[in-house]
């Protein structure tokens, strides 16, 4: 059986070797999930809710273990990793409220009663990338399970360890066998087999736009439901009337958090020309003070990149002449890359247009509000973005004008488990999290009952 070697990106040491699930393993997992579906969808709503709450409690009891596993497998800083494990717990608790509260409708019609049911789909395949292995898995499996589906989860081949552990914890919590199955394996083998499997009714995918497009094409054969969360090239727009200290202090974390390996990274900073130099001097100071170091160190704010290949890809975007400022990074073993600020030659440069997925940010000035919105929208992506201004009217105008699914005003946060998350344009299809996710894991059934 082929194997997956799991490497600690901060030390380059092999920390685990797993069997890679092949096509027949995927088939067995999907069939098991299909058999488990009938019992899971018909369990009483209160019992399904109780099991999800118990799963959340078991995750909570293992927060530190899950966090340290993520530190070693993904190089996430320990403080981030704790937050990611806690996010799994919170997402489970949020959706544990759904089985007893997710209601259909009653619609007035002639000659009878008309009601709608939100029916589960069946087996759902969740395919997860390496950048946030725990949260992104939970954003798929928690609402899917709450709505009555069973789940087969394929983690990224580079980062399978926390997903495998979450699968074990689900069983410990009492979820029946087959309700949540984790299949570590390669995308081209296990991922593809999951998408093609006739018993899989929906694919919830997060990852690159390229693979997302391929999944969309493959899903067409079975008219499978899909949710896609893909790349981003989000803009952080700073107007002259903003609190420049706050905007400059927050901006590094909007792009260097998780070493820039974040689909919501604000990797383009647009600054109103009249405050461009003033903003840059404060921003550069903030960039130099980002603490890059050993992920297990409580003081670290940024760790290494996930792999040597990712570091090479990131470095390929940086033109030395365009670098205006660099932070620090450890030398020696590990896939380190320092926080880097560039001023591109214009909006045509790859570093301005493409998703770098590393700690590199590009900065350009703009002259007025209309130009800022046009520059922000001059991209095939539309995932997130920030607007810094003290003018409420402008904040709302720009928020409505930017073609993007998740915008923050005077803040850089995009993702909350209780609000919808997803992309415009080539950043994705459908919405995760919040109340909206449940709709994406169910089918509306209409039933008419004659009364005369
Ligand atoms: P990716 O190749 O799209 O991987 C995402 C997931 O899809 C992984 O589990 C992967 O498995 C799987 N996969 C790959 N090929 C597949 C196929 N043909 N059928 C079904 N599943 C398949 O992304 P990546 O290679 O990890 O990252 C590449 C770039 O994508 C990044 O540099 C970044 O620009 C972007 N990205 C975006 C996000 C986001 O959140 N929007 C997340 C990650 C990456 P394997 O791990 O085994 O290949
Ligand atoms: Mg890939």
Short mmCIF file of C-alpha atoms and ligand atoms in Angstrom, two decimals:
data_model
loop_
_atom_site.label_atom_id
_atom_site.label_comp_id
_atom_site.label_asym_id
_atom_site.label_seq_id
_atom_site.Cartn_x
_atom_site.Cartn_y
_atom_site.Cartn_z
CA UNK A 1 0.00 0.00 0.00
CA UNK A 2 1.42 3.47 -0.84
CA UNK A 3 2.22 5.62 2.16
CA UNK A 4 2.16 9.28 3.17
CA UNK A 5 5.20 10.68 4.92
CA UNK A 6 4.23 13.46 7.27
CA UNK A 7 6.92 16.11 7.80
CA UNK A 8 7.28 18.75 10.51
CA UNK A 9 7.76 21.94 8.43
CA UNK A 10 9.72 23.68 11.21
CA UNK A 11 12.35 20.91 11.47
CA UNK A 12 11.99 18.95 8.19
CA UNK A 13 11.80 15.72 10.26
CA UNK A 14 9.44 12.90 9.27
CA UNK A 15 7.04 12.63 12.19
CA UNK A 16 4.64 9.94 10.94
CA UNK A 17 4.04 7.55 8.08
CA UNK A 18 0.46 6.68 7.20
CA UNK A 19 -1.07 4.24 4.75
CA UNK A 20 -2.55 6.21 1.85
CA UNK A 21 -6.14 5.21 1.15
CA UNK A 22 -6.52 4.07 -2.45
CA UNK A 23 -9.56 3.77 -4.70
CA UNK A 24 -10.81 0.56 -3.11
CA UNK A 25 -10.38 2.09 0.34
CA UNK A 26 -12.49 5.06 -0.75
CA UNK A 27 -15.15 2.72 -2.08
CA UNK A 28 -15.25 0.81 1.22
CA UNK A 29 -15.47 4.06 3.24
CA UNK A 30 -18.27 5.47 1.07
CA UNK A 31 -20.25 2.22 1.27
CA UNK A 32 -19.89 2.21 5.07
CA UNK A 33 -21.06 5.83 5.17
CA UNK A 34 -23.99 4.95 2.92
CA UNK A 35 -25.02 2.11 5.24
CA UNK A 36 -24.75 4.40 8.28
CA UNK A 37 -26.90 7.07 6.61
CA UNK A 38 -30.34 5.54 7.16
CA UNK A 39 -29.87 5.22 10.91
CA UNK A 40 -28.21 8.65 11.22
CA UNK A 41 -30.92 10.53 9.35
CA UNK A 42 -33.73 8.89 11.35
CA UNK A 43 -32.19 9.18 14.82
CA UNK A 44 -34.30 11.62 16.87
CA UNK A 45 -33.26 15.26 16.47
CA UNK A 46 -32.52 15.49 20.20
CA UNK A 47 -30.23 12.47 20.07
CA UNK A 48 -28.34 13.74 17.02
CA UNK A 49 -27.90 17.07 18.80
CA UNK A 50 -26.72 15.30 21.96
CA UNK A 51 -24.11 13.29 20.04
CA UNK A 52 -22.76 16.43 18.35
CA UNK A 53 -22.57 18.19 21.72
CA UNK A 54 -20.72 15.20 23.15
CA UNK A 55 -18.32 15.28 20.19
CA UNK A 56 -17.69 18.97 20.99
CA UNK A 57 -17.02 18.09 24.65
CA UNK A 58 -14.53 15.37 23.68
CA UNK A 59 -12.75 17.81 21.34
CA UNK A 60 -12.66 20.33 24.18
CA UNK A 61 -11.08 17.75 26.48
CA UNK A 62 -8.34 17.17 23.85
CA UNK A 63 -7.70 20.79 22.82
CA UNK A 64 -4.08 20.83 23.89
CA UNK A 65 -3.32 17.48 22.26
CA UNK A 66 -4.93 18.54 18.97
CA UNK A 67 -3.15 21.90 19.09
CA UNK A 68 0.27 20.39 19.63
CA UNK A 69 -0.36 17.86 16.87
CA UNK A 70 -1.12 20.77 14.51
CA UNK A 71 2.00 22.62 15.65
CA UNK A 72 4.13 19.63 14.65
CA UNK A 73 2.31 18.71 11.45
CA UNK A 74 1.54 22.18 10.05
CA UNK A 75 3.99 24.54 11.76
CA UNK A 76 1.11 26.66 13.07
CA UNK A 77 1.97 28.76 16.09
CA UNK A 78 0.74 27.19 19.29
CA UNK A 79 -1.59 30.11 19.99
CA UNK A 80 -3.20 29.80 16.55
CA UNK A 81 -3.41 26.02 16.82
CA UNK A 82 -5.28 26.27 20.13
CA UNK A 83 -7.73 28.66 18.51
CA UNK A 84 -8.19 26.26 15.58
CA UNK A 85 -8.98 23.30 17.87
CA UNK A 86 -11.37 25.51 19.84
CA UNK A 87 -13.00 26.51 16.55
CA UNK A 88 -13.80 22.83 15.87
CA UNK A 89 -15.51 22.65 19.26
CA UNK A 90 -17.44 25.87 18.67
CA UNK A 91 -18.58 24.90 15.17
CA UNK A 92 -19.82 21.55 16.52
CA UNK A 93 -21.69 23.29 19.36
CA UNK A 94 -23.22 25.84 16.99
CA UNK A 95 -24.55 23.15 14.63
CA UNK A 96 -25.60 20.90 17.52
CA UNK A 97 -28.40 23.46 17.86
CA UNK A 98 -29.62 22.70 14.34
CA UNK A 99 -31.24 19.26 14.44
CA UNK A 100 -33.96 20.56 16.78
CA UNK A 101 -34.33 23.99 15.21
CA UNK A 102 -33.87 23.65 11.44
CA UNK A 103 -37.47 24.01 10.29
CA UNK A 104 -39.38 23.55 7.07
CA UNK A 105 -42.27 25.77 5.96
CA UNK A 106 -46.02 25.57 5.67
CA UNK A 107 -47.28 27.32 2.53
CA UNK A 108 -50.94 28.35 2.02
CA UNK A 109 -52.45 26.50 -0.95
CA UNK A 110 -55.91 25.57 -2.18
CA UNK A 111 -57.42 22.18 -1.25
CA UNK A 112 -54.96 21.03 1.35
CA UNK A 113 -51.83 21.60 3.36
CA UNK A 114 -48.43 22.19 1.81
CA UNK A 115 -45.27 21.65 3.80
CA UNK A 116 -41.57 21.58 3.00
CA UNK A 117 -38.92 19.34 4.55
CA UNK A 118 -35.17 19.88 4.50
CA UNK A 119 -33.95 16.40 3.66
CA UNK A 120 -30.33 15.31 4.07
CA UNK A 121 -28.47 14.46 0.87
CA UNK A 122 -26.77 11.20 1.86
CA UNK A 123 -23.01 10.70 1.83
CA UNK A 124 -21.09 13.99 1.68
CA UNK A 125 -17.40 14.10 0.69
CA UNK A 126 -15.39 16.82 2.43
CA UNK A 127 -11.99 17.62 0.83
CA UNK A 128 -9.70 19.78 2.92
CA UNK A 129 -6.47 21.72 2.12
CA UNK A 130 -3.35 21.92 4.27
CA UNK A 131 -3.61 25.54 5.39
CA UNK A 132 -6.23 25.17 8.15
CA UNK A 133 -6.67 21.42 8.54
CA UNK A 134 -8.91 21.45 11.62
CA UNK A 135 -11.31 24.39 11.10
CA UNK A 136 -11.93 23.75 7.41
CA UNK A 137 -12.72 20.08 8.12
CA UNK A 138 -15.22 21.10 10.81
CA UNK A 139 -16.86 23.76 8.62
CA UNK A 140 -17.73 20.86 6.31
CA UNK A 141 -18.50 17.97 8.62
CA UNK A 142 -20.35 19.76 11.46
CA UNK A 143 -23.26 21.22 9.43
CA UNK A 144 -23.31 18.16 7.16
CA UNK A 145 -23.74 15.82 10.14
CA UNK A 146 -26.22 18.12 11.87
CA UNK A 147 -28.41 18.09 8.76
CA UNK A 148 -28.46 14.26 8.82
CA UNK A 149 -25.79 13.39 6.26
CA UNK A 150 -22.88 11.04 6.80
CA UNK A 151 -19.40 12.28 5.91
CA UNK A 152 -16.22 10.93 4.32
CA UNK A 153 -13.40 13.40 4.96
CA UNK A 154 -10.19 13.56 2.93
CA UNK A 155 -7.51 15.71 4.55
CA UNK A 156 -4.60 17.16 2.56
CA UNK A 157 -1.78 14.66 2.15
CA UNK A 158 0.65 17.05 3.89
CA UNK A 159 -1.53 17.52 6.98
CA UNK A 160 -3.61 14.44 7.84
CA UNK A 161 -2.82 14.03 11.54
CA UNK A 162 -5.44 16.19 13.26
CA UNK A 163 -8.17 14.95 10.91
CA UNK A 164 -7.33 11.34 11.73
CA UNK A 165 -7.44 12.20 15.45
CA UNK A 166 -10.79 13.99 15.08
CA UNK A 167 -12.17 10.84 13.44
CA UNK A 168 -11.11 8.82 16.48
CA UNK A 169 -12.58 11.38 18.87
CA UNK A 170 -15.91 11.23 17.03
CA UNK A 171 -16.08 7.49 17.76
CA UNK A 172 -15.06 8.10 21.39
CA UNK A 173 -17.95 10.56 21.65
CA UNK A 174 -20.38 7.87 20.53
CA UNK A 175 -20.99 8.78 16.89
CA UNK A 176 -21.92 5.51 15.20
CA UNK A 177 -19.34 3.80 12.97
CA UNK A 178 -19.50 5.16 9.41
CA UNK A 179 -21.05 8.52 10.31
CA UNK A 180 -17.69 10.35 10.05
CA UNK A 181 -14.87 8.51 8.27
CA UNK A 182 -11.44 10.04 7.67
CA UNK A 183 -9.46 8.81 4.65
CA UNK A 184 -5.90 10.13 4.45
CA UNK A 185 -4.76 9.86 0.85
CA UNK A 186 -3.60 11.70 -2.22
CA UNK A 187 -5.84 14.16 -4.00
CA UNK A 188 -5.29 12.62 -7.41
CA UNK A 189 -6.22 9.17 -6.09
CA UNK A 190 -8.46 9.26 -3.00
CA UNK A 191 -9.83 12.77 -3.64
CA UNK A 192 -10.71 12.03 -7.21
CA UNK A 193 -12.27 8.64 -6.33
CA UNK A 194 -14.43 10.36 -3.72
CA UNK A 195 -15.67 12.93 -6.24
CA UNK A 196 -16.43 10.22 -8.81
CA UNK A 197 -18.11 7.76 -6.43
CA UNK A 198 -21.78 7.32 -7.42
CA UNK A 199 -22.94 7.08 -3.79
CA UNK A 200 -21.42 10.48 -2.90
CA UNK A 201 -24.13 13.11 -3.29
CA UNK A 202 -22.20 16.23 -2.49
CA UNK A 203 -18.62 17.47 -2.42
CA UNK A 204 -17.61 20.25 -0.10
CA UNK A 205 -14.17 21.34 -1.33
CA UNK A 206 -11.66 23.91 -0.13
CA UNK A 207 -8.41 24.45 -1.98
CA UNK A 208 -6.98 25.83 -5.17
CA UNK A 209 -9.15 27.32 -7.90
CA UNK A 210 -7.55 24.93 -10.37
CA UNK A 211 -8.58 21.77 -8.50
CA UNK A 212 -11.96 23.37 -7.68
CA UNK A 213 -12.67 23.74 -11.40
CA UNK A 214 -11.72 20.12 -11.99
CA UNK A 215 -14.06 18.98 -9.22
CA UNK A 216 -16.86 21.08 -10.70
CA UNK A 217 -16.37 19.34 -14.05
CA UNK A 218 -16.23 15.87 -12.50
CA UNK A 219 -19.31 16.56 -10.36
CA UNK A 220 -21.30 17.47 -13.48
CA UNK A 221 -21.41 13.81 -14.53
CA UNK A 222 -23.46 12.89 -11.48
CA UNK A 223 -25.13 16.33 -11.13
CA UNK A 224 -23.56 16.34 -7.68
CA UNK A 225 -24.05 19.25 -5.33
CA UNK A 226 -20.89 21.20 -4.65
CA UNK A 227 -19.64 23.87 -2.34
CA UNK A 228 -16.31 25.39 -3.37
CA UNK A 229 -14.08 27.61 -1.26
CA UNK A 230 -11.16 28.58 -3.50
CA UNK A 231 -8.41 31.15 -3.67
CA UNK A 232 -8.34 34.84 -2.95
CA UNK A 233 -6.39 38.03 -3.63
CA UNK A 234 -8.08 40.28 -1.15
CA UNK A 235 -7.60 44.01 -0.81
CA UNK A 236 -6.96 45.97 2.35
CA UNK A 237 -8.10 49.52 1.46
CA UNK A 238 -6.80 52.34 3.63
CA UNK A 239 -8.38 55.78 3.19
CA UNK A 240 -6.71 59.00 4.30
CA UNK A 241 -9.31 59.60 7.01
CA UNK A 242 -8.68 56.22 8.69
CA UNK A 243 -7.09 55.66 12.07
CA UNK A 244 -3.69 55.07 10.44
CA UNK A 245 -2.09 53.73 13.62
CA UNK A 246 -4.77 51.06 13.95
CA UNK A 247 -4.74 50.22 10.22
CA UNK A 248 -0.93 49.94 10.08
CA UNK A 249 -0.70 47.91 13.30
CA UNK A 250 -3.34 45.43 12.12
CA UNK A 251 -2.25 45.08 8.47
CA UNK A 252 0.68 42.66 9.02
CA UNK A 253 -1.57 40.14 10.76
CA UNK A 254 -4.10 40.36 7.92
CA UNK A 255 -1.54 38.83 5.57
CA UNK A 256 1.26 37.23 7.61
CA UNK A 257 -0.95 35.23 9.98
CA UNK A 258 -0.48 31.52 9.27
CA UNK A 259 2.57 32.62 7.22
CA UNK A 260 0.20 34.06 4.61
CA UNK A 261 -1.26 30.63 3.85
CA UNK A 262 -4.79 31.90 4.19
CA UNK A 263 -7.38 32.23 1.45
CA UNK A 264 -8.59 35.45 3.16
CA UNK A 265 -5.10 37.01 3.30
CA UNK A 266 -5.23 40.72 2.49
CA UNK A 267 -2.24 40.38 0.19
CA UNK A 268 -2.86 43.67 -1.62
CA UNK A 269 -2.77 46.89 0.36
CA UNK A 270 -4.28 49.94 -1.35
CA UNK A 271 -3.44 53.24 0.30
CA UNK A 272 -4.83 56.69 -0.50
CA UNK A 273 -1.95 58.61 -2.03
CA UNK A 274 -2.03 61.56 0.39
CA UNK A 275 -1.15 59.23 3.32
CA UNK A 276 0.89 56.64 1.41
CA UNK A 277 4.30 57.47 2.92
CA UNK A 278 2.84 58.06 6.37
CA UNK A 279 1.08 54.68 6.31
CA UNK A 280 4.12 52.84 4.92
CA UNK A 281 6.50 54.06 7.62
CA UNK A 282 4.12 52.84 10.35
CA UNK A 283 3.40 49.60 8.49
CA UNK A 284 7.10 48.81 7.98
CA UNK A 285 7.70 49.24 11.70
CA UNK A 286 4.84 46.82 12.44
CA UNK A 287 6.17 44.29 9.89
CA UNK A 288 9.64 44.31 11.45
CA UNK A 289 8.17 43.55 14.85
CA UNK A 290 6.25 40.42 13.78
CA UNK A 291 7.72 37.58 15.84
CA UNK A 292 8.71 34.76 13.47
CA UNK A 293 9.99 31.67 15.23
CA UNK A 294 9.53 28.15 16.56
CA UNK A 295 5.81 27.37 16.36
CA UNK A 296 5.72 25.82 19.83
CA UNK A 297 7.08 29.04 21.36
CA UNK A 298 4.20 30.94 23.00
CA UNK A 299 5.67 34.24 21.74
CA UNK A 300 5.72 33.25 18.05
CA UNK A 301 3.30 35.05 15.75
CA UNK A 302 4.36 33.33 12.54
CA UNK A 303 5.85 29.92 11.77
CA UNK A 304 7.29 28.30 8.64
CA UNK A 305 5.61 27.57 5.32
CA UNK A 306 4.13 24.12 4.85
CA UNK A 307 6.75 22.70 2.47
CA UNK A 308 9.90 23.36 0.47
CA UNK A 309 7.79 23.46 -2.70
CA UNK A 310 5.51 26.13 -1.23
CA UNK A 311 8.52 28.22 -0.18
CA UNK A 312 9.94 28.01 -3.69
CA UNK A 313 6.59 29.02 -5.16
CA UNK A 314 6.35 32.01 -2.81
CA UNK A 315 9.94 33.12 -3.43
CA UNK A 316 9.23 33.02 -7.18
CA UNK A 317 6.83 35.96 -6.81
CA UNK A 318 9.36 38.28 -5.17
CA UNK A 319 11.38 40.57 -7.45
CA UNK A 320 14.37 41.76 -5.34
CA UNK A 321 14.24 45.35 -6.68
CA UNK A 322 10.61 45.68 -5.56
CA UNK A 323 11.18 44.72 -1.92
CA UNK A 324 10.66 47.72 0.34
CA UNK A 325 10.85 45.97 3.69
CA UNK A 326 11.48 42.55 5.22
CA UNK A 327 10.87 41.04 8.63
CA UNK A 328 12.98 38.32 10.15
CA UNK A 329 12.99 34.52 9.89
CA UNK A 330 15.09 31.79 11.53
CA UNK A 331 17.87 30.22 9.48
CA UNK A 332 18.71 26.52 9.33
CA UNK A 333 16.21 23.68 9.08
CA UNK A 334 12.58 24.44 8.34
CA UNK A 335 10.69 26.03 5.46
CA UNK A 336 11.09 29.62 6.68
CA UNK A 337 10.36 32.74 4.69
CA UNK A 338 10.40 36.26 6.18
CA UNK A 339 7.44 38.65 6.06
CA UNK A 340 8.04 40.63 2.87
CA UNK A 341 6.55 43.89 1.57
CA UNK A 342 6.84 44.73 -2.12
CA UNK A 343 5.89 47.67 -4.28
CA UNK A 344 5.06 46.16 -7.69
CA UNK A 345 5.73 48.01 -10.93
CA UNK A 346 1.98 48.12 -11.54
CA UNK A 347 -1.25 46.15 -11.32
CA UNK A 348 -0.07 43.74 -14.04
CA UNK A 349 2.67 42.11 -11.93
CA UNK A 350 2.03 38.48 -10.86
CA UNK A 351 2.61 39.42 -7.21
CA UNK A 352 -0.35 41.83 -7.49
CA UNK A 353 -2.60 39.48 -9.48
CA UNK A 354 -1.96 35.92 -8.27
CA UNK A 355 -2.54 34.20 -4.97
CA UNK A 356 0.95 33.94 -3.44
CA UNK A 357 -0.16 31.96 -0.37
CA UNK A 358 2.86 33.04 1.62
CA UNK A 359 4.03 36.02 3.71
CA UNK A 360 4.30 38.48 0.84
CA UNK A 361 2.21 41.62 0.53
CA UNK A 362 2.08 44.12 -2.33
CA UNK A 363 1.31 47.81 -1.74
CA UNK A 364 0.12 50.46 -4.22
CA UNK A 365 -1.40 53.95 -3.88
CA UNK A 366 -4.79 55.11 -5.21
CA UNK A 367 -6.19 58.59 -5.83
CA UNK A 368 -9.88 58.41 -4.97
CA UNK A 369 -12.70 56.14 -3.84
CA UNK A 370 -13.71 55.12 -7.35
CA UNK A 371 -10.16 54.10 -8.20
CA UNK A 372 -9.84 52.13 -4.96
CA UNK A 373 -12.97 50.10 -5.74
CA UNK A 374 -11.90 49.55 -9.35
CA UNK A 375 -8.45 48.35 -8.25
CA UNK A 376 -9.93 46.06 -5.60
CA UNK A 377 -12.26 44.52 -8.20
CA UNK A 378 -9.59 44.11 -10.86
CA UNK A 379 -9.09 40.42 -10.05
CA UNK A 380 -10.72 37.11 -10.87
CA UNK A 381 -11.09 36.49 -7.12
CA UNK A 382 -13.57 37.86 -4.57
CA UNK A 383 -13.25 36.31 -1.14
CA UNK A 384 -12.61 38.89 1.55
CA UNK A 385 -11.23 42.38 2.13
CA UNK A 386 -10.94 45.27 4.56
CA UNK A 387 -11.88 48.94 4.45
CA UNK A 388 -10.29 51.43 6.83
CA UNK A 389 -12.10 54.78 7.11
CA UNK A 390 -13.89 56.90 9.71
CA UNK A 391 -16.60 57.88 7.20
CA UNK A 392 -19.60 55.56 7.68
CA UNK A 393 -21.12 56.40 4.32
CA UNK A 394 -17.88 55.66 2.50
CA UNK A 395 -17.44 52.41 4.44
CA UNK A 396 -20.85 51.23 3.29
CA UNK A 397 -20.45 52.43 -0.29
CA UNK A 398 -17.11 50.68 -0.66
CA UNK A 399 -18.32 47.53 1.11
CA UNK A 400 -21.22 47.37 -1.35
CA UNK A 401 -18.94 48.17 -4.28
CA UNK A 402 -16.26 45.55 -3.69
CA UNK A 403 -17.19 42.24 -5.37
CA UNK A 404 -16.32 39.98 -2.50
CA UNK A 405 -18.15 37.67 -0.09
CA UNK A 406 -16.69 38.83 3.23
CA UNK A 407 -15.74 42.39 4.05
CA UNK A 408 -14.63 43.98 7.30
CA UNK A 409 -14.64 47.65 8.17
CA UNK A 410 -11.87 48.86 10.49
CA UNK A 411 -11.00 45.23 11.18
CA UNK A 412 -9.38 42.35 9.37
CA UNK A 413 -11.42 39.39 10.51
CA UNK A 414 -13.50 37.50 7.96
CA UNK A 415 -14.58 34.22 9.40
CA UNK A 416 -17.01 33.72 12.24
CA UNK A 417 -18.71 30.37 12.70
CA UNK A 418 -22.13 32.02 13.05
CA UNK A 419 -21.99 34.17 9.88
CA UNK A 420 -21.86 33.05 6.23
CA UNK A 421 -18.48 32.66 4.54
CA UNK A 422 -17.73 32.24 0.84
CA UNK A 423 -16.55 33.82 -2.35
CA UNK A 424 -17.71 35.82 -5.34
CA UNK A 425 -16.33 35.16 -8.83
CA UNK A 426 -13.60 32.50 -8.95
CA UNK A 427 -13.21 32.42 -5.17
CA UNK A 428 -15.94 29.88 -4.86
CA UNK A 429 -19.51 28.72 -5.02
CA UNK A 430 -21.99 28.56 -2.16
CA UNK A 431 -21.61 29.57 1.47
CA UNK A 432 -20.24 27.82 4.50
CA UNK A 433 -20.85 28.48 8.19
CA UNK A 434 -23.68 30.46 9.76
CA UNK A 435 -27.28 29.47 9.12
CA UNK A 436 -26.63 29.27 5.36
CA UNK A 437 -24.47 26.14 5.48
CA UNK A 438 -27.40 23.95 6.48
CA UNK A 439 -29.18 24.81 3.25
CA UNK A 440 -26.16 23.63 1.30
CA UNK A 441 -26.31 20.20 2.98
CA UNK A 442 -30.02 19.59 2.40
CA UNK A 443 -32.52 19.28 -0.41
CA UNK A 444 -35.94 20.96 -0.20
CA UNK A 445 -38.82 18.50 -0.46
CA UNK A 446 -42.34 19.76 -1.00
CA UNK A 447 -45.29 17.67 0.19
CA UNK A 448 -48.96 18.45 -0.48
CA UNK A 449 -51.67 16.76 1.61
CA UNK A 450 -55.20 16.97 0.25
CA UNK A 451 -57.78 17.87 2.87
CA UNK A 452 -60.91 17.56 0.73
P1 LIG B 1 -5.18 21.71 -3.78
O1 LIG B 1 -4.32 20.89 -4.64
O2 LIG B 1 -6.37 22.35 -4.36
O3 LIG B 1 -5.60 20.76 -2.54
C1 LIG B 1 -6.76 20.86 -1.77
C2 LIG B 1 -7.29 19.46 -1.47
O4 LIG B 1 -7.76 18.85 -2.68
C3 LIG B 1 -6.25 18.51 -0.91
O5 LIG B 1 -6.88 17.62 0.00
C4 LIG B 1 -5.80 17.77 -2.16
O6 LIG B 1 -5.20 16.55 -1.87
C5 LIG B 1 -7.11 17.61 -2.87
N1 LIG B 1 -7.01 17.34 -4.31
C6 LIG B 1 -5.96 17.63 -5.14
N2 LIG B 1 -6.24 17.21 -6.40
C7 LIG B 1 -7.47 16.65 -6.36
C8 LIG B 1 -8.30 16.04 -7.33
N3 LIG B 1 -7.93 15.92 -8.62
N4 LIG B 1 -9.51 15.56 -6.96
C9 LIG B 1 -9.92 15.67 -5.68
N5 LIG B 1 -9.16 16.23 -4.70
C10 LIG B 1 -7.95 16.73 -5.04
O7 LIG B 1 -4.37 22.85 -3.09
P2 LIG B 1 -2.85 22.76 -2.61
O8 LIG B 1 -2.02 21.97 -3.56
O9 LIG B 1 -2.92 22.29 -1.24
O10 LIG B 1 -2.44 24.29 -2.66
C11 LIG B 1 -2.11 24.91 -3.89
C12 LIG B 1 -2.55 26.35 -3.89
O11 LIG B 1 -3.97 26.43 -3.73
C13 LIG B 1 -2.01 27.19 -2.75
O12 LIG B 1 -0.74 27.61 -2.98
C14 LIG B 1 -3.04 28.28 -2.69
O13 LIG B 1 -2.79 29.24 -3.65
C15 LIG B 1 -4.33 27.57 -2.99
N6 LIG B 1 -5.06 27.16 -1.76
C16 LIG B 1 -6.17 27.83 -1.40
C17 LIG B 1 -6.84 27.45 -0.24
C18 LIG B 1 -8.06 28.12 0.24
O14 LIG B 1 -8.40 28.01 1.40
N7 LIG B 1 -8.80 28.80 -0.62
C19 LIG B 1 -6.37 26.42 0.55
C20 LIG B 1 -5.24 25.74 0.13
C21 LIG B 1 -4.61 26.11 -1.02
P3 LIG B 1 -3.58 16.50 -1.73
O15 LIG B 1 -3.22 17.27 -0.55
O16 LIG B 1 -3.31 15.06 -1.55
O17 LIG B 1 -3.05 17.05 -3.02
MG1 LIG B 2 -2.29 20.29 -4.89
#
